[in-house]
Amino acid sequence: MHHLPLLLSIIIAIAAPLAEAVPAQALGHNAKQVYQTTDKFPLANPGNIAAHDPNIILHDEHYYLFRGGINIPIFKSANISGPWEQLGTVLSGDSIIPKGNQSRPWAPTTIEKDGTFYCYYTLSGRGSRNSAIGVATTTALDGSPWTDHGVVINTGKGAGSGVWPYTITNAIDASVSVDQDSGQTYLNYGSFWQDIWQVPLADDLLSVKDADAPDAVQLTFIPRAKSKPEEGSWMSFREGYYYVWFSHGNCCNFKSGFPARGKEYSIRVGRSKSVRGPFEDRKGKSLLDGGGTVVYGSNHGVVYAPGGLGVLAGNNDSVPDILYYHYLNTSTGFKHGQAQLGWNYLDYEDGWPVTAGGQNSTNSAAFVYGPRLPGWGYLVVIFGLLLCICS
């Protein structure tokens, strides 16, 4: 029995983190409804930084991360898993666009063309279609000032909001794609309402081409449904195909309740030989008819509601493409500000992307291979072992 104090110390050290591994119990939610325990998808490789709707570009052998937040923070790292150094912000103050969250823009997307960096950002409010996509530019990613050029497109209110399709869509979640043949650059955008659309940009990338009558096409749509939860589009190109990626489902605000299991964010994709579509999923279903192949979703009882994604192109011979996104780690919490950067390499099967595992999978993996007991459950089990040892 003289070993009892030492054994108790060991038990407390082990049990404490285990008791914290299931915060949904403490929140009073049904864990069986919340957690998706499938191992169909690999665990997330951690990016080791808090980020909602992350955007990453690779420039001069370094990763630059942009995320929603006050004035759009910018971070730099030599590795996609960090450590990350903050370089400053895109905007020096509030956006010059007079609507929505001027001090905390959402969902930035940055591209580089001919030595200039263009950061497209969103102003809006939750559940509102009174939204805008703005753009800022700089010529160096070293903390130098950016120039805020203001509105690219408006919906709801503001200049140009009466032009179709802005009359029926929601101007949030911009991404940019380029036609590999013509060089024409396109802005992809949209959320809920009429889902995701595409318009051509002018040569200066600061406005829409033929702004009074843009050559718009619809990329995704869920017909015959009251709610149309598709947003956060991204477009990649590989071996003759354009892949349109998007987030489907409920993204956030889980502190007020969880959606039915499987209705949270997941990452989906379709492809086309044309940058303008039409796009189909792996089963041949049109993305305009609710199609979309799930590439990544909640998994292992640890990764919850992944979305807000992007794809970093590798080279087909030695470096795979990387899918990155934000997700909620169930051992940490479900608040908006607790979203973390995650990523996975992509393999391709018959031309379709599938997520691959990695060596740095999220460190909560140790908690997911046994039964998910509440914290006191682990204490009961360990106390039973203690009695056996001491008897």
Coordinates of C-alpha atoms in Angstrom, one line a residue, residues 54-304:
P54 CA -7.8 30.4 -43.9
N55 CA -6.1 31.3 -47.2
I56 CA -2.5 30.2 -47.9
I57 CA -0.2 31.1 -50.8
L58 CA 3.4 29.8 -51.4
H59 CA 5.9 32.6 -52.3
D60 CA 9.7 32.5 -52.2
E61 CA 9.7 29.1 -50.5
H62 CA 7.5 30.4 -47.6
Y63 CA 3.9 30.0 -46.8
Y64 CA 1.8 33.1 -46.2
L65 CA -1.5 32.7 -44.4
F66 CA -4.3 35.2 -44.4
R67 CA -7.4 34.8 -42.2
G68 CA -10.5 36.6 -41.3
G69 CA -10.1 39.0 -38.3
I70 CA -9.3 42.6 -37.4
N71 CA -7.9 44.2 -40.6
I72 CA -7.1 40.7 -42.1
P73 CA -4.0 39.4 -40.3
I74 CA -1.0 38.0 -42.3
F75 CA 1.3 35.2 -41.1
K76 CA 4.5 33.7 -42.5
S77 CA 6.1 30.3 -42.1
A78 CA 8.7 28.0 -43.7
N79 CA 6.4 25.1 -43.0
I80 CA 2.6 24.7 -43.4
S81 CA 2.5 23.3 -39.9
G82 CA 4.2 26.4 -38.5
P83 CA 5.5 28.0 -36.4
W84 CA 3.9 31.1 -37.8
E85 CA 5.1 34.7 -37.5
Q86 CA 2.7 37.6 -37.8
L87 CA 3.7 40.2 -40.4
G88 CA 0.9 42.7 -39.8
T89 CA -2.4 43.1 -41.6
V90 CA -3.7 43.8 -45.1
L91 CA -5.8 46.8 -44.1
S92 CA -4.4 49.6 -41.9
G93 CA -7.9 50.3 -40.5
D94 CA -11.5 49.8 -41.4
S95 CA -12.3 48.9 -45.0
I96 CA -13.4 51.9 -47.1
I97 CA -16.6 50.0 -48.0
P98 CA -19.4 51.4 -45.9
K99 CA -21.2 48.2 -44.9
G100 CA -21.0 45.2 -42.6
N101 CA -18.0 44.2 -40.6
Q102 CA -15.6 46.9 -41.8
S103 CA -13.0 46.2 -39.1
R104 CA -13.1 42.4 -39.3
P105 CA -13.4 41.3 -42.9
W106 CA -14.1 37.6 -43.6
A107 CA -12.7 35.0 -45.9
P108 CA -9.7 36.6 -47.6
T109 CA -8.2 35.2 -50.8
T110 CA -4.9 36.4 -52.1
I111 CA -3.3 35.8 -55.5
E112 CA -0.2 37.1 -57.2
K113 CA 0.0 38.4 -60.8
D114 CA 2.9 40.2 -62.5
G115 CA 4.5 41.1 -59.1
T116 CA 1.3 42.5 -57.5
F117 CA -0.6 40.7 -54.8
Y118 CA -4.4 41.0 -54.7
C119 CA -6.4 40.3 -51.5
Y120 CA -10.1 39.8 -52.0
Y121 CA -12.2 40.1 -48.8
T122 CA -15.8 39.9 -47.6
L123 CA -18.0 42.4 -45.7
S124 CA -21.3 41.1 -44.5
G125 CA -23.3 40.1 -41.5
R126 CA -24.6 36.7 -40.4
G127 CA -27.7 35.8 -42.3
S128 CA -27.6 38.9 -44.4
R129 CA -27.4 39.3 -48.2
N130 CA -26.3 43.0 -47.8
S131 CA -22.7 42.0 -48.6
A132 CA -19.6 43.1 -50.5
I133 CA -16.4 41.8 -51.9
G134 CA -13.5 44.2 -51.8
V135 CA -9.9 44.1 -52.9
A136 CA -6.6 45.5 -51.7
T137 CA -3.2 45.3 -53.3
T138 CA 0.5 45.4 -52.5
T139 CA 3.8 44.6 -54.3
A140 CA 5.6 43.0 -51.4
L141 CA 4.8 40.6 -48.6
D142 CA 7.1 42.1 -46.0
G143 CA 4.7 44.1 -44.0
S144 CA 4.6 46.9 -46.6
P145 CA 1.3 48.9 -46.7
W146 CA -1.6 47.7 -48.9
T147 CA -3.9 49.9 -50.9
D148 CA -7.6 49.3 -50.3
H149 CA -9.4 49.7 -53.7
G150 CA -12.9 49.1 -52.2
V151 CA -15.8 47.3 -53.9
V152 CA -15.5 44.7 -56.6
I153 CA -19.2 43.5 -56.3
N154 CA -22.1 44.5 -54.0
T155 CA -25.3 42.6 -53.2
G156 CA -28.3 43.8 -51.2
K157 CA -27.3 47.5 -51.3
G158 CA -24.7 49.7 -52.9
A159 CA -23.4 50.5 -56.3
G160 CA -24.1 47.8 -58.8
S161 CA -26.2 45.7 -56.5
G162 CA -29.2 46.1 -58.9
V163 CA -27.3 44.3 -61.7
W164 CA -28.1 40.6 -62.3
P165 CA -27.0 38.2 -60.8
Y166 CA -26.2 40.4 -57.8
T167 CA -29.9 40.8 -57.4
I168 CA -30.3 37.2 -56.3
T169 CA -26.9 36.2 -55.0
N170 CA -24.7 36.9 -51.9
A171 CA -21.3 38.6 -52.4
I172 CA -19.2 36.7 -50.0
D173 CA -16.4 34.1 -50.0
A174 CA -14.4 35.2 -53.1
S175 CA -11.9 32.9 -54.9
V176 CA -10.1 33.4 -58.2
S177 CA -9.6 31.1 -61.1
V178 CA -7.8 31.5 -64.5
D179 CA -8.7 29.9 -67.8
Q180 CA -5.6 27.9 -68.8
D181 CA -6.2 28.6 -72.5
S182 CA -7.3 32.3 -72.7
G183 CA -5.7 33.6 -69.5
Q184 CA -9.0 35.2 -68.5
T185 CA -9.4 35.6 -64.7
Y186 CA -12.7 34.8 -63.0
L187 CA -14.1 35.7 -59.6
N188 CA -16.0 32.8 -57.9
Y189 CA -18.3 33.8 -55.0
G190 CA -21.6 33.0 -53.3
S191 CA -23.3 31.5 -50.3
F192 CA -26.8 30.1 -49.6
W193 CA -29.6 31.9 -51.5
Q194 CA -28.6 31.0 -55.1
D195 CA -25.4 29.3 -54.1
I196 CA -22.1 29.8 -56.0
W197 CA -21.5 31.9 -59.1
Q198 CA -18.7 33.1 -61.4
V199 CA -18.0 36.4 -63.1
P200 CA -15.1 37.5 -65.3
L201 CA -12.7 40.1 -63.9
A202 CA -11.4 43.1 -65.8
D203 CA -7.7 43.0 -66.8
D204 CA -6.7 45.1 -63.7
L205 CA -8.4 42.5 -61.4
L206 CA -10.0 45.4 -59.5
S207 CA -13.4 45.3 -61.1
V208 CA -15.8 43.0 -63.0
K209 CA -15.5 42.9 -66.8
D210 CA -18.6 44.5 -68.5
A211 CA -19.8 45.5 -65.0
D212 CA -23.3 46.5 -66.2
A213 CA -23.9 43.1 -67.9
P214 CA -21.4 40.6 -66.5
D215 CA -21.0 37.3 -68.3
A216 CA -22.1 35.3 -65.2
V217 CA -22.5 31.6 -64.8
Q218 CA -23.8 29.5 -61.9
L219 CA -21.4 26.8 -60.6
T220 CA -23.5 25.1 -57.9
F221 CA -27.1 24.9 -56.8
I222 CA -29.4 22.9 -54.6
P223 CA -32.9 22.9 -56.2
R224 CA -36.1 21.9 -54.4
A225 CA -34.6 22.8 -51.0
K226 CA -35.5 25.6 -48.7
S227 CA -32.0 25.9 -47.3
K228 CA -29.1 25.9 -49.8
P229 CA -25.9 25.7 -47.6
E230 CA -23.1 25.9 -50.2
E231 CA -20.4 28.5 -49.9
G232 CA -16.6 29.0 -49.7
S233 CA -15.8 28.0 -53.2
W234 CA -12.3 27.3 -54.6
M235 CA -11.1 26.3 -58.0
S236 CA -8.0 24.2 -58.8
F237 CA -6.7 22.8 -62.1
R238 CA -5.0 19.5 -62.7
E239 CA -4.3 17.4 -65.9
G240 CA -7.0 19.1 -68.0
Y241 CA -9.7 19.4 -65.4
Y242 CA -11.0 22.3 -63.4
Y243 CA -12.1 21.2 -59.9
V244 CA -14.6 23.4 -58.1
W245 CA -14.5 22.9 -54.3
F246 CA -17.0 24.2 -51.8
S247 CA -18.1 23.9 -48.2
H248 CA -21.5 22.3 -47.6
G249 CA -23.6 22.5 -44.4
N250 CA -23.5 24.3 -41.1
C251 CA -20.2 26.1 -40.4
C252 CA -20.3 27.5 -37.0
N253 CA -22.1 28.9 -33.9
F254 CA -22.4 25.4 -32.4
K255 CA -22.4 26.9 -28.9
S256 CA -26.2 27.4 -29.4
G257 CA -26.8 23.8 -30.6
F258 CA -25.5 21.3 -33.0
P259 CA -27.1 20.4 -36.4
A260 CA -28.2 16.8 -37.0
R261 CA -25.1 14.6 -37.5
G262 CA -23.8 14.9 -41.0
K263 CA -25.4 18.4 -41.5
E264 CA -22.2 20.2 -40.3
Y265 CA -19.6 21.5 -42.8
S266 CA -18.0 19.1 -45.2
I267 CA -15.7 19.7 -48.2
R268 CA -17.1 18.7 -51.6
V269 CA -16.0 18.8 -55.2
G270 CA -17.0 18.5 -58.8
R271 CA -15.0 18.9 -62.1
S272 CA -15.2 20.1 -65.7
K273 CA -13.0 20.4 -68.7
S274 CA -14.1 24.1 -68.8
V275 CA -13.4 26.7 -66.2
R276 CA -17.0 27.8 -66.8
G277 CA -18.5 24.4 -66.3
P278 CA -20.9 22.6 -66.2
F279 CA -19.4 20.7 -63.3
E280 CA -20.3 17.1 -62.3
D281 CA -19.4 15.0 -59.3
R282 CA -17.8 11.5 -59.3
K283 CA -21.2 9.9 -59.9
G284 CA -21.9 12.1 -62.8
K285 CA -24.5 14.3 -60.9
S286 CA -24.5 17.9 -61.9
L287 CA -23.5 20.4 -59.3
L288 CA -26.4 22.5 -60.5
D289 CA -28.7 19.6 -59.3
G290 CA -27.2 19.3 -55.8
G291 CA -24.2 17.2 -56.7
G292 CA -20.9 17.2 -55.0
T293 CA -18.5 14.4 -54.0
V294 CA -17.5 14.6 -50.3
V295 CA -13.7 14.7 -50.1
Y296 CA -13.3 15.5 -46.4
G297 CA -15.7 15.5 -43.5
S298 CA -15.9 15.1 -39.7
N299 CA -13.9 12.0 -38.6
H300 CA -12.6 9.9 -35.8
G301 CA -14.6 11.8 -33.2
V302 CA -11.9 14.5 -33.3
V303 CA -12.2 16.5 -36.5
Y304 CA -15.5 18.4 -36.7

